[in-house]
CSV table of C-alpha atoms in Angstrom, one decimal:
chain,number,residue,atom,x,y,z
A,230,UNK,CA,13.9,60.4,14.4
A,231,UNK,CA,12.9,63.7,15.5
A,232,UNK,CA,12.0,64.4,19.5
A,233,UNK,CA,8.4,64.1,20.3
A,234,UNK,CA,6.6,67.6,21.1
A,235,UNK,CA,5.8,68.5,24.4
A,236,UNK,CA,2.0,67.9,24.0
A,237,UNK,CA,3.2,64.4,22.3
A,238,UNK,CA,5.5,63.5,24.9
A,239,UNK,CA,2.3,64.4,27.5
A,240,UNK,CA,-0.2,62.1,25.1
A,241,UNK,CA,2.7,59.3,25.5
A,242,UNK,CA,2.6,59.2,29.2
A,243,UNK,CA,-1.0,59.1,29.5
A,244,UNK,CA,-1.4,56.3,26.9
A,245,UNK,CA,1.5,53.9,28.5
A,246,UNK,CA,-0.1,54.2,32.2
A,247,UNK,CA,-3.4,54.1,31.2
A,248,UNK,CA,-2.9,50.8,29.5
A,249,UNK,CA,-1.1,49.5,31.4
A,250,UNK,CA,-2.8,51.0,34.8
A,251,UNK,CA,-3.5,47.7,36.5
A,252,UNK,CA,-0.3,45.9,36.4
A,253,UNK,CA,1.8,49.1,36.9
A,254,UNK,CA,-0.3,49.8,40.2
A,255,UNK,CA,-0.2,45.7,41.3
A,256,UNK,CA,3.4,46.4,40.8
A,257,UNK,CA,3.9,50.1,42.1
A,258,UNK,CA,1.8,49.6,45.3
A,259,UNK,CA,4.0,46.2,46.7
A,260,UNK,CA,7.2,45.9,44.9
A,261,UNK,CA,8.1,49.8,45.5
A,262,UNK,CA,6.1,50.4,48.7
A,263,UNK,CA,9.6,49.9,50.6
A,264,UNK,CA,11.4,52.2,48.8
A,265,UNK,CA,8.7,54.9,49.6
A,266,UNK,CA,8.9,54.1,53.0
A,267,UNK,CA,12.6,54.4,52.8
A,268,UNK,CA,12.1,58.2,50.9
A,269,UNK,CA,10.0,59.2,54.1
A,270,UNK,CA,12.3,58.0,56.7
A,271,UNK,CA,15.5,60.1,54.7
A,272,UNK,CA,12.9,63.2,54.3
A,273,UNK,CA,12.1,63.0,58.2
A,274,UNK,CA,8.5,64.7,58.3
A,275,UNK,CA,7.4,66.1,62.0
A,276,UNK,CA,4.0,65.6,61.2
A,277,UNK,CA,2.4,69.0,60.8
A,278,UNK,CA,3.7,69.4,57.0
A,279,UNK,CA,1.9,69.8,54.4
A,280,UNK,CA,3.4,67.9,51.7
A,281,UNK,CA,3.1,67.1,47.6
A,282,UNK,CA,3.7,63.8,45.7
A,283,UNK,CA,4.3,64.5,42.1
A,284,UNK,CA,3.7,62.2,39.4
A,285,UNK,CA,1.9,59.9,42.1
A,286,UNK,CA,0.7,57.4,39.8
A,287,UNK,CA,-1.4,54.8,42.6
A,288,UNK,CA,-0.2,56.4,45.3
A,289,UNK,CA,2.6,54.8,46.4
A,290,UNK,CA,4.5,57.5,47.9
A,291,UNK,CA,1.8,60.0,48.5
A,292,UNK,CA,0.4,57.3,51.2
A,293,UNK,CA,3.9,56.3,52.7
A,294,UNK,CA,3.9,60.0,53.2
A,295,UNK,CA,0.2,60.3,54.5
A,296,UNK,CA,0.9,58.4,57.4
A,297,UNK,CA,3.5,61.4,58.5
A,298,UNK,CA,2.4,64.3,57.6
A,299,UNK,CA,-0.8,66.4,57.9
A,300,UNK,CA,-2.1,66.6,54.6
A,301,UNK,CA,-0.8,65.2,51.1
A,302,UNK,CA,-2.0,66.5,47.4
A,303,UNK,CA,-1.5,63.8,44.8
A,304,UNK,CA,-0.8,65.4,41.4
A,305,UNK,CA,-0.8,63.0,38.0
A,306,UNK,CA,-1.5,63.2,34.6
A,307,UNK,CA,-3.4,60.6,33.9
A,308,UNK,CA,-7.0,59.7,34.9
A,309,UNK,CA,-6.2,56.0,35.3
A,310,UNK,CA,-3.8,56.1,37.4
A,311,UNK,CA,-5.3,58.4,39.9
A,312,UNK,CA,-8.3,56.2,40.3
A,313,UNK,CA,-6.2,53.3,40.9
A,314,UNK,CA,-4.6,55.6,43.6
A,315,UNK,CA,-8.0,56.6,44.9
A,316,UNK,CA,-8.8,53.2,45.7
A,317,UNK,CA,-5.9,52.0,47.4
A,318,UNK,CA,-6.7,55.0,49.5
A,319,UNK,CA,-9.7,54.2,50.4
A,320,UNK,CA,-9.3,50.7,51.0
A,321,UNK,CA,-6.5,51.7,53.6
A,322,UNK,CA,-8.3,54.3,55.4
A,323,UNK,CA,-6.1,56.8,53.9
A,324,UNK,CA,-8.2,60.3,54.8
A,325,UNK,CA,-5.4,62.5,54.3
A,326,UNK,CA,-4.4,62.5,50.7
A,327,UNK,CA,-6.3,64.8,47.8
A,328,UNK,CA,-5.8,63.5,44.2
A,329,UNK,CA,-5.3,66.4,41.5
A,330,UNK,CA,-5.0,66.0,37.7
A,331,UNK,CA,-2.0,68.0,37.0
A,332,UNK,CA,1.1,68.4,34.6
A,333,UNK,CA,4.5,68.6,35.9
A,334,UNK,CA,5.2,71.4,34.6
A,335,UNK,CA,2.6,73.5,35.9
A,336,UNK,CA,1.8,72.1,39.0
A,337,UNK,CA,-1.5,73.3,40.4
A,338,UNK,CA,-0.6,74.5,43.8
A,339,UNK,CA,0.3,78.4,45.2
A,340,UNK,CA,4.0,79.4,45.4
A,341,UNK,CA,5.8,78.5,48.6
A,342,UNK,CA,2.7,76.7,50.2
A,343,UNK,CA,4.3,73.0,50.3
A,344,UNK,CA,6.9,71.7,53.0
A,345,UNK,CA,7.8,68.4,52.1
A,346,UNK,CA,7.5,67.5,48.2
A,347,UNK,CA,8.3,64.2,46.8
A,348,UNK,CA,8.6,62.4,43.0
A,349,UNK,CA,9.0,59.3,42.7
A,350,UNK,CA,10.1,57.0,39.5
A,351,UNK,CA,9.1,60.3,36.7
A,352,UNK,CA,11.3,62.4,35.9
A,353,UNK,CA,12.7,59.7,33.2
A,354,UNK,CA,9.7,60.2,31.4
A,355,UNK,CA,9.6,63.9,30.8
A,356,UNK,CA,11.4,66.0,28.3
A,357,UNK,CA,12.2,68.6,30.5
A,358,UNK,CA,12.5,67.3,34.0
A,359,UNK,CA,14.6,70.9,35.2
A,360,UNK,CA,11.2,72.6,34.4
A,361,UNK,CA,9.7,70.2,37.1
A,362,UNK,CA,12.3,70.4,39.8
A,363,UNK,CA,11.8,74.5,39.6
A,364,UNK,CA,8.2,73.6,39.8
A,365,UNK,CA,9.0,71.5,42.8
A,366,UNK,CA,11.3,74.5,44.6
A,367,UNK,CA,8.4,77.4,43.4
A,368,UNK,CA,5.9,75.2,45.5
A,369,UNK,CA,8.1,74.6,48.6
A,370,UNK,CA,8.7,77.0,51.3
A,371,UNK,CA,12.1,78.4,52.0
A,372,UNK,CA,13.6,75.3,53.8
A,373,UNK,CA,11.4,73.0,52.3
A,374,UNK,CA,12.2,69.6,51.5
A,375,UNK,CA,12.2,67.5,47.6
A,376,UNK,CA,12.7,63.7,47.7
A,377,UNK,CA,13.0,62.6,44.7
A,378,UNK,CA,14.3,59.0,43.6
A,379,UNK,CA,14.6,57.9,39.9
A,380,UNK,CA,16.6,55.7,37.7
A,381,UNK,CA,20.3,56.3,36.9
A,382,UNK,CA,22.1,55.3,33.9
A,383,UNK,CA,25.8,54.8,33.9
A,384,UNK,CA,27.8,58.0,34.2
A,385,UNK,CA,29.6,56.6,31.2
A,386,UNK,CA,28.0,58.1,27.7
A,387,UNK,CA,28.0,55.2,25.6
A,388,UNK,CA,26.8,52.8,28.3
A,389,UNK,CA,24.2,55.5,29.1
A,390,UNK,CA,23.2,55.8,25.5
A,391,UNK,CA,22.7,51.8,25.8
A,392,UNK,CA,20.8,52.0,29.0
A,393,UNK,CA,18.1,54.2,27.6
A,394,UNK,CA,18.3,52.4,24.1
A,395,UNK,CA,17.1,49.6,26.0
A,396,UNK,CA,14.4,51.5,28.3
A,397,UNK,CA,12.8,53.2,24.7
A,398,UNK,CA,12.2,49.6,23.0
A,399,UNK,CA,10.5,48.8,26.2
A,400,UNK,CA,8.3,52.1,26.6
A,401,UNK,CA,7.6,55.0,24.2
A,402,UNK,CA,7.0,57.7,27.2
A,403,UNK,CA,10.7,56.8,28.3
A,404,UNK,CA,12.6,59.8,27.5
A,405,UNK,CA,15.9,60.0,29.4
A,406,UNK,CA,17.2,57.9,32.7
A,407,UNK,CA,19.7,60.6,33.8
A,408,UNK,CA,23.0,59.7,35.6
A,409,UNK,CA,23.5,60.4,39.1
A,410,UNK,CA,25.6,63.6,38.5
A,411,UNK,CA,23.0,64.7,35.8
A,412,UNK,CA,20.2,64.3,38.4
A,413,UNK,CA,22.1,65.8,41.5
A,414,UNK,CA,23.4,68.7,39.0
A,415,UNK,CA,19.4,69.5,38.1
A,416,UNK,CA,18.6,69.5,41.5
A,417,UNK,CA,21.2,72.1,42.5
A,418,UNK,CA,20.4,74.3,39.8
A,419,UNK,CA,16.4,74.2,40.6
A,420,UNK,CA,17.3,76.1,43.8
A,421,UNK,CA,18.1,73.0,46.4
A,422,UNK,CA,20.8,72.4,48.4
A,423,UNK,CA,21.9,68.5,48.5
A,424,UNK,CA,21.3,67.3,52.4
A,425,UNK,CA,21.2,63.1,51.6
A,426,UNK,CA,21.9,61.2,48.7
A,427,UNK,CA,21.7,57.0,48.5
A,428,UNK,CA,22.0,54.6,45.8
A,429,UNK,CA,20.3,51.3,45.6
A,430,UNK,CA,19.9,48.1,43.3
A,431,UNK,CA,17.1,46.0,42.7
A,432,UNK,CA,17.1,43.1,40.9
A,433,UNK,CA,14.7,42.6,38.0
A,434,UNK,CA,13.3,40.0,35.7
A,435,UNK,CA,12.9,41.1,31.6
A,436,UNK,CA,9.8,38.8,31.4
A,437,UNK,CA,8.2,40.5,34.5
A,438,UNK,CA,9.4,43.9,34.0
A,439,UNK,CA,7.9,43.9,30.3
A,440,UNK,CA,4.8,42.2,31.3
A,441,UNK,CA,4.0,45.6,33.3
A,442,UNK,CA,4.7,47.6,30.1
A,443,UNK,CA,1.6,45.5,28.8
A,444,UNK,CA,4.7,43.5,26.5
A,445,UNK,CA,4.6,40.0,26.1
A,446,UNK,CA,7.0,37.5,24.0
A,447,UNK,CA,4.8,37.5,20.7
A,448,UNK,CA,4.8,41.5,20.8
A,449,UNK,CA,7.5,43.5,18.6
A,450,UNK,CA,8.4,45.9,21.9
A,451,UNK,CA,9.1,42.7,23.8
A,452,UNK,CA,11.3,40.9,20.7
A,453,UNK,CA,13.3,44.4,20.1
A,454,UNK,CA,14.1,45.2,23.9
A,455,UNK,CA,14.9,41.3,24.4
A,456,UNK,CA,17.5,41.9,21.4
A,457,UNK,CA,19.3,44.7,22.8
A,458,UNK,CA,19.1,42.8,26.3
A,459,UNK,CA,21.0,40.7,25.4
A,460,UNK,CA,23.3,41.9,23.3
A,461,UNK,CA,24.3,43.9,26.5
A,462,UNK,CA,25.2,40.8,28.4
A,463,UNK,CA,28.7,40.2,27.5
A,464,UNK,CA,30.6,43.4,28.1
A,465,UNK,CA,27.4,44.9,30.1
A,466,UNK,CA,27.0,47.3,27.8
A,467,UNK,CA,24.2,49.3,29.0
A,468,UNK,CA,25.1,48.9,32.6
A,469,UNK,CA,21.9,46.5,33.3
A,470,UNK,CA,24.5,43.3,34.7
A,471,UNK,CA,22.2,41.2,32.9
A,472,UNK,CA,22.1,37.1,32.6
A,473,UNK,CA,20.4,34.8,31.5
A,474,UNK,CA,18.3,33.1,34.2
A,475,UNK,CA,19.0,29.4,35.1
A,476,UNK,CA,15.9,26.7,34.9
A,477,UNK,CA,12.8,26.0,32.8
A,478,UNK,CA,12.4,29.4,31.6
A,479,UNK,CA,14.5,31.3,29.5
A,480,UNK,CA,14.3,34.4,31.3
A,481,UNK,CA,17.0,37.2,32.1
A,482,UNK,CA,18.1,38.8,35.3
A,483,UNK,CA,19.6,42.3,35.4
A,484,UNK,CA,19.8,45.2,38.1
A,485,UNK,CA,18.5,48.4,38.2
A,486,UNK,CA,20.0,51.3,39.8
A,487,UNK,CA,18.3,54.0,41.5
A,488,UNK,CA,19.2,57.3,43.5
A,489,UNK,CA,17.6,58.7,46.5
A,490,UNK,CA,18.1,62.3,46.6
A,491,UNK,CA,17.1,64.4,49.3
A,492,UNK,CA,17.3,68.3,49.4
A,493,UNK,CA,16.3,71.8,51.2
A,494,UNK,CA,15.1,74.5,49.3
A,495,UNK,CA,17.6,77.3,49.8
């Protein structure tokens, strides 16, 4: 199957989180609300800084990073997802935070007029996630800071290849989940030096975590993914530690691993 165009890969994105806007945000805006506060405190704003949260989706990040800095832009790609964000920032009082439709790849901000910059949860959806990370260091001021966190696949190939099997039955916009040296490599080579890195597990369930996809059992995304699922749970095969959940319902429980990386622009 050939690779999806640029533009397609764009159209992709936009279609997965704009159907799926509302359970992504309801999920985005509690579950991973800690993790952005945990980005913050490792990017250690002063408060003056003017700061960008790309990819922003709801908003999680962009207002975890509102409360400590002086101004946030918001930049996303899709419509739906920026309203949902323009809610919860108004519901919260959130005065600070200016919501842009942009691409990652051409990020609508001057050069060097950013100090803090952060991405959360994205890059595994675009094709070419070194163009963004040189967007990210053309934006940010020399000594500027990127947080990014994303997904990490096993540093093993064929587990890898497994891992993101997995994450493409589930969603179309998936492209690649990097592994950790992949992503700290990219980072590196988009200008930054490495100042923090951290690694940390969540615990998932398949039911749940396809429900936000807008999957349910009787749907061919959710029977396919369930497949591979489990036919990763004896050797753990894609690096997911997956099992099948005790009780009524027939559920699996796996992990996912993620990578806090934060950098200075050199």
């Amino acid at each position: 199957m050939s690779q999806p165009t640029e533009h397609e890969q764009l159209d992709r994105v936009r279609e997965r989180f704009t159907r799926t806007a509302d359970a992504f945000s309801e999920f985005s805006l509690s579950v991973r609300s800690a993790e952005a506060e945990r980005l913050v405190a490792l990017t250690a704003p002063q408060g003056n800084e003017t700061a960008l949260d790309l990819a922003c989706g709801p908003g999680t990040f962009a207002r975890a990073l509102a409360s400590r800095v002086r101004l946030v832009f918001g930049v996303d790609l899709t419509f739906a997802l920026l309203a949902q964000a323009r809610r919860a920032a108004e519901a919260n009082h959130v005065a600070n935070l200016l919501l842009v439709c942009g691409n990652a790849y051409a990020i609508p901000l001057t050069s060097a007029a950013l100090d803090i910059a952060s991405c959360g949860y994205s890059l595994h959806h675009m094709s070419e996630p070194a163009v963004a990370l040189r967007e990210l260091a053309r934006v940010l001021r020399a000594g500027g800071r990127v947080a990014a966190l994303d997904l990490i696949a096993p540093e093993e190939f064929a587990r890898a290849e497994r891992n993101n099997q997995i994450e493409k039955a589930r969603d179309v916009s998936h492209t690649r989940t990097l592994a950790a040296s992949e992503l700290e490599s990219l980072v590196r080579a988009a200008g930054f030096r490495i100042l923090r890195r951290e690694v940390s597990e969540r615990p998932r369930s398949f039911d749940d975590w396809m429900r936000i996809a807008g999957w349910q059992p009787p749907d061919p995304a959710y029977a396919e993914s369930r497949r591979l699922m489990e036919a990763s749970i004896e050797n753990d095969s894609a690096g997911f530690h997956p099992r099948r959940a005790t009780g009524a319902r027939p559920d699996i429980e796996f992990v996912q691993t993620s990578l806090f990386v934060i950098a200075e622009k050199k």
